[in-house]
Coordinates of C-alpha atoms in Angstrom, one line a residue:
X1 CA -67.9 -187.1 -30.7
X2 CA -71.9 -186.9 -30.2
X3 CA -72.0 -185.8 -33.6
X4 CA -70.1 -188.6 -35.1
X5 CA -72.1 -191.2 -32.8
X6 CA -75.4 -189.7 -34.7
X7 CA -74.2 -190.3 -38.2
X8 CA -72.9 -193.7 -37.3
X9 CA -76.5 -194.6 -35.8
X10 CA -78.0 -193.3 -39.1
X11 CA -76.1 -195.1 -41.3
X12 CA -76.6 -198.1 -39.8
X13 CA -80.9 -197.7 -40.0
X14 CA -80.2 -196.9 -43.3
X15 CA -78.1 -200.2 -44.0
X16 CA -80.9 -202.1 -42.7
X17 CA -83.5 -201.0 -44.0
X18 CA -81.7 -201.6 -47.5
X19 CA -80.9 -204.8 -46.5
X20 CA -84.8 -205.3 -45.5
X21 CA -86.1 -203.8 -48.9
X22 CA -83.6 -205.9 -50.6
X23 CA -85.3 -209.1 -49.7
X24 CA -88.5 -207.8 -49.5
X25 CA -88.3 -207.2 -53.2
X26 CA -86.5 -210.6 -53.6
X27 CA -89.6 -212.1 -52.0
X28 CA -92.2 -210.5 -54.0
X29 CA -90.5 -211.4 -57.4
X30 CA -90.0 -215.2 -56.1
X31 CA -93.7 -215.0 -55.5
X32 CA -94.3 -213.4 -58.8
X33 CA -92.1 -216.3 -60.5
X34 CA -94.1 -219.0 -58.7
X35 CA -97.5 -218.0 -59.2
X36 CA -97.6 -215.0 -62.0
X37 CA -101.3 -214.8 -61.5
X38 CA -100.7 -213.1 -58.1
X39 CA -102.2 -209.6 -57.5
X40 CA -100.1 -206.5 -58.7
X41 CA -101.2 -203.6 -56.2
X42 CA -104.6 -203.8 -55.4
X43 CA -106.2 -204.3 -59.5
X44 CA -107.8 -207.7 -59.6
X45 CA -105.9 -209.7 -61.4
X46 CA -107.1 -212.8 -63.2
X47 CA -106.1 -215.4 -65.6
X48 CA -107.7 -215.3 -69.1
X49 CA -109.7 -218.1 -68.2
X50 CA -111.4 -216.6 -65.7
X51 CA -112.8 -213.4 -68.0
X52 CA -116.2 -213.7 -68.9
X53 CA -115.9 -214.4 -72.5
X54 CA -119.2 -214.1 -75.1
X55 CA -116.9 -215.9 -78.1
X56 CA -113.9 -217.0 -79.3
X57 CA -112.8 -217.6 -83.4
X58 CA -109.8 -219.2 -84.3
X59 CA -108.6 -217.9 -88.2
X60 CA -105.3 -218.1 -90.6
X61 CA -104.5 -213.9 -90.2
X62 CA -105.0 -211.5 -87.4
X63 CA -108.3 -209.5 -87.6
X64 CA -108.4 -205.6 -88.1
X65 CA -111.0 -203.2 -86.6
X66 CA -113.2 -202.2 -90.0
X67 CA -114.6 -198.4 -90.5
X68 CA -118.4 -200.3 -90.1
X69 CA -119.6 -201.2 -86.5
X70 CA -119.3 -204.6 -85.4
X71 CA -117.4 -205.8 -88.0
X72 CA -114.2 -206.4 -88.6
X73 CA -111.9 -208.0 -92.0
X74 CA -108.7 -209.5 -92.7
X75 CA -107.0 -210.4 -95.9
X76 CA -104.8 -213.5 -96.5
X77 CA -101.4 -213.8 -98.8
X78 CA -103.5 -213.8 -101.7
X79 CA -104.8 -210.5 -101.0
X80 CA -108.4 -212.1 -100.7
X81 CA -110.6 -209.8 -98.0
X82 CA -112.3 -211.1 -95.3
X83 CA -115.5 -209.5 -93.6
X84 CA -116.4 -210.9 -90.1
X85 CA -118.9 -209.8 -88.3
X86 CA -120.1 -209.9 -84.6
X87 CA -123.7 -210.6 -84.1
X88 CA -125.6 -212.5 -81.4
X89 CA -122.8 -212.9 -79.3
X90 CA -121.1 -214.7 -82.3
X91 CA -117.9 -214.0 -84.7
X92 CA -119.5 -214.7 -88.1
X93 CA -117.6 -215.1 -91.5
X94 CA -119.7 -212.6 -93.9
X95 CA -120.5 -214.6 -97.2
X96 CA -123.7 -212.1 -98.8
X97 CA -123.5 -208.3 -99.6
X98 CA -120.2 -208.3 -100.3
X99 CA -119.2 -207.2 -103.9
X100 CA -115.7 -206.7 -105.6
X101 CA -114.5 -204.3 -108.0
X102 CA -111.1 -204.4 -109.6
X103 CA -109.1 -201.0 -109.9
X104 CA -105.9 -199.9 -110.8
X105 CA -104.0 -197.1 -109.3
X106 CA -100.8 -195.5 -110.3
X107 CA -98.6 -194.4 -107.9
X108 CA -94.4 -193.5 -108.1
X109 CA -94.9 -194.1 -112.4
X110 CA -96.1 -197.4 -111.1
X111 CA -99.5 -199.4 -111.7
X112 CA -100.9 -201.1 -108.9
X113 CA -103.5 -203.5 -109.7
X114 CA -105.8 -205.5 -107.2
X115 CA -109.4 -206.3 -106.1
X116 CA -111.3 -204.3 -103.9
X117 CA -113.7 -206.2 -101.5
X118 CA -116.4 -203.5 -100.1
X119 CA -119.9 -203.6 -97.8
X120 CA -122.2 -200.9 -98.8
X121 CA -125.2 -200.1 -96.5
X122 CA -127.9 -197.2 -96.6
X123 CA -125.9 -195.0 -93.6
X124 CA -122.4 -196.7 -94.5
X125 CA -119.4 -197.4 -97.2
X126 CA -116.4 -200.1 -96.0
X127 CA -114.1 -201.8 -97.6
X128 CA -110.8 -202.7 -98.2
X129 CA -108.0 -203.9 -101.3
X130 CA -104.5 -205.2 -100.4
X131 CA -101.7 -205.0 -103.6
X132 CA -98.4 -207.7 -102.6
X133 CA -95.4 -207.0 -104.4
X134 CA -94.9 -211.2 -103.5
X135 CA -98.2 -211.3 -106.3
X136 CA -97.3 -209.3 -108.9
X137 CA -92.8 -208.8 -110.2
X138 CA -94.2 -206.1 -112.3
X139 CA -94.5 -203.5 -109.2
X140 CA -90.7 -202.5 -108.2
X141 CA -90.9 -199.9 -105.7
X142 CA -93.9 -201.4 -103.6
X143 CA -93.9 -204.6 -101.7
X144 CA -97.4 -203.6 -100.0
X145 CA -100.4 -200.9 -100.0
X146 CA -103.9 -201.3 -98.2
X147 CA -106.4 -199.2 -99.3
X148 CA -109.2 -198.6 -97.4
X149 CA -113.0 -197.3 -99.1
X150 CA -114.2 -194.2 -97.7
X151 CA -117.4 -192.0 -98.2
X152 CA -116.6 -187.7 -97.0
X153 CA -119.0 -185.8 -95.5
X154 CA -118.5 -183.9 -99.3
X155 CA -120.2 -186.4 -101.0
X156 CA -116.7 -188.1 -102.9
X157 CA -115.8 -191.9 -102.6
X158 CA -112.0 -192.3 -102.0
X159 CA -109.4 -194.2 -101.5
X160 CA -106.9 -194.0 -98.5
X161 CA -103.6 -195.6 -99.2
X162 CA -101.0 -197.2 -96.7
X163 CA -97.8 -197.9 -98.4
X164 CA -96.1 -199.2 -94.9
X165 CA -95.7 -203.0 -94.7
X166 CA -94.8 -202.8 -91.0
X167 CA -98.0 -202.0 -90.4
X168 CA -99.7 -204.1 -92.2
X169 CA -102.1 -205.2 -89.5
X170 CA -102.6 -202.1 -87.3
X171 CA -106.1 -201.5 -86.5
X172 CA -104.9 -198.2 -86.3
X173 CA -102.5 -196.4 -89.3
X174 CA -101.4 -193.0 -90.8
X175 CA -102.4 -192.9 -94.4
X176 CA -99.8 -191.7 -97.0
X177 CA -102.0 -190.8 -99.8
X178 CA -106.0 -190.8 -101.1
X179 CA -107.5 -191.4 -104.6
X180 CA -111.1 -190.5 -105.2
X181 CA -112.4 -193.6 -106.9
X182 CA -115.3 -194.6 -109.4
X183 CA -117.1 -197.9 -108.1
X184 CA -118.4 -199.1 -111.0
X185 CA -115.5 -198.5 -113.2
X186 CA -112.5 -199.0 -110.8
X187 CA -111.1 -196.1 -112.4
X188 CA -109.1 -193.6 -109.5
X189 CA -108.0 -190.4 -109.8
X190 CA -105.5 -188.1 -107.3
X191 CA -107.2 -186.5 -105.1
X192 CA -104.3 -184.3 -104.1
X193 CA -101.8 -181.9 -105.7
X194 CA -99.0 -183.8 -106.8
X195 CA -96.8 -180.5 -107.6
X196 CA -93.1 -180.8 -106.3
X197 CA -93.6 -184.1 -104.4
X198 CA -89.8 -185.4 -104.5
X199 CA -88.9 -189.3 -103.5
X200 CA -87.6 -191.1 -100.9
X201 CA -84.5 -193.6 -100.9
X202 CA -86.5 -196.6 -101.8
X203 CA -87.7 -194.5 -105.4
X204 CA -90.9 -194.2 -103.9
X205 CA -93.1 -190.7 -104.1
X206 CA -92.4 -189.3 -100.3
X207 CA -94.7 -190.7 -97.7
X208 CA -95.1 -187.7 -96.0
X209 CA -96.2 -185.1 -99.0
X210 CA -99.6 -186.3 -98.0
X211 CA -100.8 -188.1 -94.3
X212 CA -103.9 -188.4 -92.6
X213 CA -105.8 -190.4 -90.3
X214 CA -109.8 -191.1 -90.8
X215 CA -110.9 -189.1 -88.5
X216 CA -108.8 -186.2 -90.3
X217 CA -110.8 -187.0 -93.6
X218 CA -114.4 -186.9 -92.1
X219 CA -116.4 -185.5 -89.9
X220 CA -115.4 -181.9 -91.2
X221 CA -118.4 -181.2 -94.0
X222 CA -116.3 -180.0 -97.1
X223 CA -113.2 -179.3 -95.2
X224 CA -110.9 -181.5 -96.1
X225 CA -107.5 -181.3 -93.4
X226 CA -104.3 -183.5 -93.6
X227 CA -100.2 -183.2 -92.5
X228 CA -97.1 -183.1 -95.0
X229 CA -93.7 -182.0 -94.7
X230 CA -93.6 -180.7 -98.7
X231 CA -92.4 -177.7 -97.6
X232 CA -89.0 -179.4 -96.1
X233 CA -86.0 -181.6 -96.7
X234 CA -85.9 -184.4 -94.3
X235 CA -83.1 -184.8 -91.9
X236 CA -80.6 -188.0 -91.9
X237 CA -82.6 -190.3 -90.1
X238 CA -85.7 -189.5 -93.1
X239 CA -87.8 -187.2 -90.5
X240 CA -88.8 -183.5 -91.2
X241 CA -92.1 -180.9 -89.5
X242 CA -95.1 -181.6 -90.2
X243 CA -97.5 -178.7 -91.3
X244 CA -101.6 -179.0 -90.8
X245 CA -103.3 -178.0 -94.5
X246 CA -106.7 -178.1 -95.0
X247 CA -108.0 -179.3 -98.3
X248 CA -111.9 -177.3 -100.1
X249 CA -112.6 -177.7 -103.4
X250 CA -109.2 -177.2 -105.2
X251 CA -107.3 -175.3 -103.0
X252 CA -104.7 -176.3 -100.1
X253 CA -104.3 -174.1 -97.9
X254 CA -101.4 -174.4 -94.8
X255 CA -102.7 -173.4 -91.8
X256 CA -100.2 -174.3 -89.1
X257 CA -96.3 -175.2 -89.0
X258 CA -94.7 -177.9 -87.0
X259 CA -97.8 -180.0 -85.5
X260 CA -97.3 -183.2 -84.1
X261 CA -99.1 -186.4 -83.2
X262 CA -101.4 -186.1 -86.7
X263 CA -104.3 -184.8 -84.5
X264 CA -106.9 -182.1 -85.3
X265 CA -110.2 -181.8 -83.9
X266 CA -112.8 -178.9 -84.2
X267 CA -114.2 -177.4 -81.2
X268 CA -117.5 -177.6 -80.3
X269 CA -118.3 -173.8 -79.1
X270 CA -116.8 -171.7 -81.4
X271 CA -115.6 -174.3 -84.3
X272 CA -112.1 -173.3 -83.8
X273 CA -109.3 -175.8 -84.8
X274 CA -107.8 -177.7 -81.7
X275 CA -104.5 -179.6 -82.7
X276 CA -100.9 -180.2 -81.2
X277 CA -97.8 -178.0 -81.5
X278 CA -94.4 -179.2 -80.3
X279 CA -92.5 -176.5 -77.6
X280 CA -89.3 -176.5 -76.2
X281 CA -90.0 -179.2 -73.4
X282 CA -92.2 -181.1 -74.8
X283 CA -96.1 -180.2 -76.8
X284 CA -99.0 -178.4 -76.3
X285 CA -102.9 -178.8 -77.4
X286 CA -104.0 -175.5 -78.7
X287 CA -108.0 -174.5 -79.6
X288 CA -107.1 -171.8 -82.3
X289 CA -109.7 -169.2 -81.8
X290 CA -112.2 -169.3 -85.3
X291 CA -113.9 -165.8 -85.2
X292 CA -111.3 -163.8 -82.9
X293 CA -107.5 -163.5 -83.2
X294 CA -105.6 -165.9 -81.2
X295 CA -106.3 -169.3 -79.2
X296 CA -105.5 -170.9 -75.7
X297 CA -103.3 -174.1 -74.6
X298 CA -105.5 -176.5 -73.3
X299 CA -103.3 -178.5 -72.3
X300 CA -99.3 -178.5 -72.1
X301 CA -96.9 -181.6 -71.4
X302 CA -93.5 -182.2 -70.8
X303 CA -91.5 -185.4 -73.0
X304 CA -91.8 -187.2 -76.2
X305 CA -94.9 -187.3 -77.2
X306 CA -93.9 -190.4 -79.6
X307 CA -92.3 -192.4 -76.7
X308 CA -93.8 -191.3 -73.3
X309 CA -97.9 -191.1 -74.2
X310 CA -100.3 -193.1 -76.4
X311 CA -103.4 -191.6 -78.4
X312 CA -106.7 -193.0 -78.6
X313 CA -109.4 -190.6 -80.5
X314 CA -109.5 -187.6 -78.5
X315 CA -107.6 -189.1 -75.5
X316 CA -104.2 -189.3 -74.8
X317 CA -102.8 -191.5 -71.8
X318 CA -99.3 -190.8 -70.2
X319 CA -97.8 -193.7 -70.4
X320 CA -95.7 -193.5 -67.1
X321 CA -98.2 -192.4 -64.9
X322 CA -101.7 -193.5 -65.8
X323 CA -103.0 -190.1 -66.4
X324 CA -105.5 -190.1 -69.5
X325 CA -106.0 -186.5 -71.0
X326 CA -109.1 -185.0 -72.7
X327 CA -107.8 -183.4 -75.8
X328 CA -110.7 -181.2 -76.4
X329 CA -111.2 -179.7 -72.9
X330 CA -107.6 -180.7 -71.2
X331 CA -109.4 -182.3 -68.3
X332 CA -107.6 -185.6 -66.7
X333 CA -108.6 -188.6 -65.1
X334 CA -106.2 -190.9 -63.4
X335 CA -106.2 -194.8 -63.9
X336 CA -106.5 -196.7 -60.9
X337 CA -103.9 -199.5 -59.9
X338 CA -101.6 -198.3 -62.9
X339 CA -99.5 -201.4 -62.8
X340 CA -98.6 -201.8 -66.6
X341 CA -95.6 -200.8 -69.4
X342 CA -98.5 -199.6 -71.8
X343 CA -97.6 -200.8 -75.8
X344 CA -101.5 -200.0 -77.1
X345 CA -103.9 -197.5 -75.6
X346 CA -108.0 -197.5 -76.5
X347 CA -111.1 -195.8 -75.3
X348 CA -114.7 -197.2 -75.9
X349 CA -117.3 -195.2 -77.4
X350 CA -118.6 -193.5 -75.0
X351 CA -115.7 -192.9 -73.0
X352 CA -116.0 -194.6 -69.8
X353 CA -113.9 -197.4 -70.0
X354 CA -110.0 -197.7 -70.8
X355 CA -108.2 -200.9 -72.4
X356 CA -104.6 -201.3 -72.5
X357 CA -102.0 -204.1 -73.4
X358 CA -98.2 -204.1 -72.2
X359 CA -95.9 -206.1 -70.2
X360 CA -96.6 -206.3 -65.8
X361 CA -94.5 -204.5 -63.7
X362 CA -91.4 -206.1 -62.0
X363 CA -92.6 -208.9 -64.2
X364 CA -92.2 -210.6 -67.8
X365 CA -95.2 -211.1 -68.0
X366 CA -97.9 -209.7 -70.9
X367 CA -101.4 -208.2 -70.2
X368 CA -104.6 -207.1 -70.9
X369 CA -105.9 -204.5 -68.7
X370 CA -109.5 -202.6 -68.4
X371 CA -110.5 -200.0 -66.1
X372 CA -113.9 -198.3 -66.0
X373 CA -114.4 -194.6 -64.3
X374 CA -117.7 -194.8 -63.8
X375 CA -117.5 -198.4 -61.7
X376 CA -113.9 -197.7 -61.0
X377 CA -113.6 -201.3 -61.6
X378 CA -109.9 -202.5 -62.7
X379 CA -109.2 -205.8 -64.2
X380 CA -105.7 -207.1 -65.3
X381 CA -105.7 -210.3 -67.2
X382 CA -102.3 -212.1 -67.8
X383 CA -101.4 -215.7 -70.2
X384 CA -98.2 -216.7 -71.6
X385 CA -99.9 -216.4 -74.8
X386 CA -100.3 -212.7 -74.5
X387 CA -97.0 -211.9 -75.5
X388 CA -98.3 -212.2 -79.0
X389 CA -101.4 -209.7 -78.9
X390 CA -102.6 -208.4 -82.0
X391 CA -104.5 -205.2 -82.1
X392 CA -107.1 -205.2 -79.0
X393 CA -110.2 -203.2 -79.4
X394 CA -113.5 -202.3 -78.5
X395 CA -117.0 -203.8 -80.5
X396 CA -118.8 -201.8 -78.4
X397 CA -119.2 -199.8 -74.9
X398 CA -119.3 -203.3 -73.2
X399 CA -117.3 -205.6 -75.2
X400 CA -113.5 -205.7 -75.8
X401 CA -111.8 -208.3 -78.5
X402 CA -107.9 -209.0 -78.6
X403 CA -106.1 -211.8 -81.1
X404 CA -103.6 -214.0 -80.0
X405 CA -101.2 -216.3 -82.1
X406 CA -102.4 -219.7 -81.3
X407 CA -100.6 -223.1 -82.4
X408 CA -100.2 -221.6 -85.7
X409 CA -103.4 -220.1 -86.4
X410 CA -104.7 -217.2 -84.7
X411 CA -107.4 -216.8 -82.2
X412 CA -109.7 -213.6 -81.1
X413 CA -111.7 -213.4 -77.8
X414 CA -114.9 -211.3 -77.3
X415 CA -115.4 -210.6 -73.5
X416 CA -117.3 -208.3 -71.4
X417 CA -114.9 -205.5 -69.9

């Protein structure tokens, strides 16, 4: 009877307390419906008005991060580029040193012809073409390409080629293919082996025979390293492994099977390859010993790497708890007052400060959030507008920028983090 008396008295605690949770959670999401600007944790949370903006630019297209600090470019439905650049505290159209060159490209027994808009400096090459199937009937298999002007550590001037209209705008993209390029003839020529490359549905030459990301390209003297799946049919939904190759002189050479998250890095010490294998329950980032058999995990994760964590550079974020991993050395660092769905993940320069986008939690509302490790400052700025945020970014350890759609046009805000 005792017993029974017990387990009544517990279940009714436990009733009430529901019942007291229950509205204390109805409370806090009337509050957050009256006045969205209210704090979420303990991060400061402020209205956009009330960051400390250097400048502001209102434009026709969204504006892209460009491979040359401080500037940035867009291109418009004529496939005319755009420079801008940011200097004293201003957003400034770029009207002198740039110069054109027209080139022509074949790609899947198709020739794509268009203008390539480029900035050359004494330390620097950028610049940037857009082909629109809208602009030219002739083109049937391709309805868009960027290319994008890069000088290798090697010496060669090439081409990397999107071929992915959905992301058309991306600051960040995987490239599907790369041309090396002549700059005063426009004339291009392959840059990789074409042997055996089979197509995809749409007629086009497969995607992934050849991807890569900048940082892939450069940064690695003559060594050349990029992903493909040549070696296998892809599955029903169009997917199949991705092997890392490296790329010197003439040859290809694979070097690892089934990698993931198009990442490989070089470490420091020993100049071993660092890159990311999938495992059973989940991945793994491995430094691949140069001068001695075998390699270390330095770091190993459970989930989807696609779904649950974001990459930016050599740091990856866990996108459920806040944590942001060092890819090189594994180390962690958690993000304090971790109250956001993360959709886009960055790191400034010199890797001190975090900036994310996403929706609020327990709200529908969009925002911006910075935190800084060495201040251990956290900022979360929220607008209606934000639903509509277009590639957020650093200019520089300091600054952050983020486009918005506005009235029809398009507006980008420079503030200080």
């Amino acid at each position: 009877m005792k017993r029974k008396n017990i387990l009544t008295i517990v279940l009714v605690i436990l009733a009430a307390a529901s019942v007291a949770f229950s509205f204390y959670m109805r409370q806090k999401l009337i509050e957050q419906q009256e006045n969205p600007q209210a704090s979420i944790g303990d991060v400061s949370t402020r209205e956009s008005n009330e960051q400390d903006v250097v400048t502001e630019l209102r434009h026709e297209k969204p504006l892209i991060k460009a491979n040359l600090d401080g500037y940035l470019y867009s291109f418009d439905d004529s496939s005319k580029v755009t420079f801008y650049k940011f200097e004293k505290n201003q957003l400034l159209k770029v009207t002198d040193g740039v110069e054109t060159v027209d080139i022509s490209v074949s790609m899947s027994d198709d020739e794509i012809n268009t203008k390539l808009y480029y900035i050359q400096t004494e330390d620097n090459l950028c610049g940037y073409g857009v082909f629109s199937g809208a602009n030219d009937s002739s083109v049937k298999v391709y309805s868009f390409i960027l290319f994008n002007l890069v000088k290798l550590d090697n010496g060669d001037t090439v081409l990397l080629v999107n071929s992915d209209p959905s992301t058309a705008y991306n600051n960040y993209r995987v490239w599907d293919d790369m041309f090396e390029i002549d700059l005063e003839t426009g004339e291009t020529e392959r840059y990789f082996s074409n042997r055996n490359r089979g197509v995809d549905i749409t007629g086009a030459n497969r995607r992934d025979f050849f991807v890569t990301t900048e940082d892939s390209v450069k940064g690695f003297g003559d060594d050349i390293y990029f992903f493909s799946s040549r070696d296998y049919q892809t599955d029903e939904s169009g997917k199949a492994p991705f092997d890392l190759y490296v790329k010197n002189g003439s040859d290809e050479e694979k070097l690892v099977s089934d990698t993931i998250g198009n990442f490989v890095a070089v470490n420091s010490d020993d100049e071993g390859l660092i890159y990311i294998k999938r495992t059973s329950t989940g991945f793994s980032v491995f430094h691949d010993f140069k001068e001695e058999n075998g390699g270390q995990n330095i770091l190993t994760l459970s989930g989807d790497y696609s779904t649950a964590y974001a990459r930016s550079g050599n740091y990856l974020l866990d996108k459920e708890n806040g944590i942001v991993y060092s890819l090189l050395d594994g180390s962690k660092r958690v993000l304090k007052d971790y109250s956001i769905s993360a959709m886009t993940f960055s790191v400034s320069p010199d890797g001190n400060t975090v900036l994310l986008t996403g929706t609020v939690t327990n709200a529908l509302e969009y925002g911006v959030y910075t935190y800084n490790f060495k201040t251990e400052k956290a900022s979360l700025y929220i607008k209606e507008e934000f639903a509509t945020l277009f590639n957020p970014m650093f200019i520089s350890d300091s600054l952050f920028a983020y486009t918005y759609s506005d009235g029809g046009m398009f507006k980008t805000v420079i503030t200080k983090v």
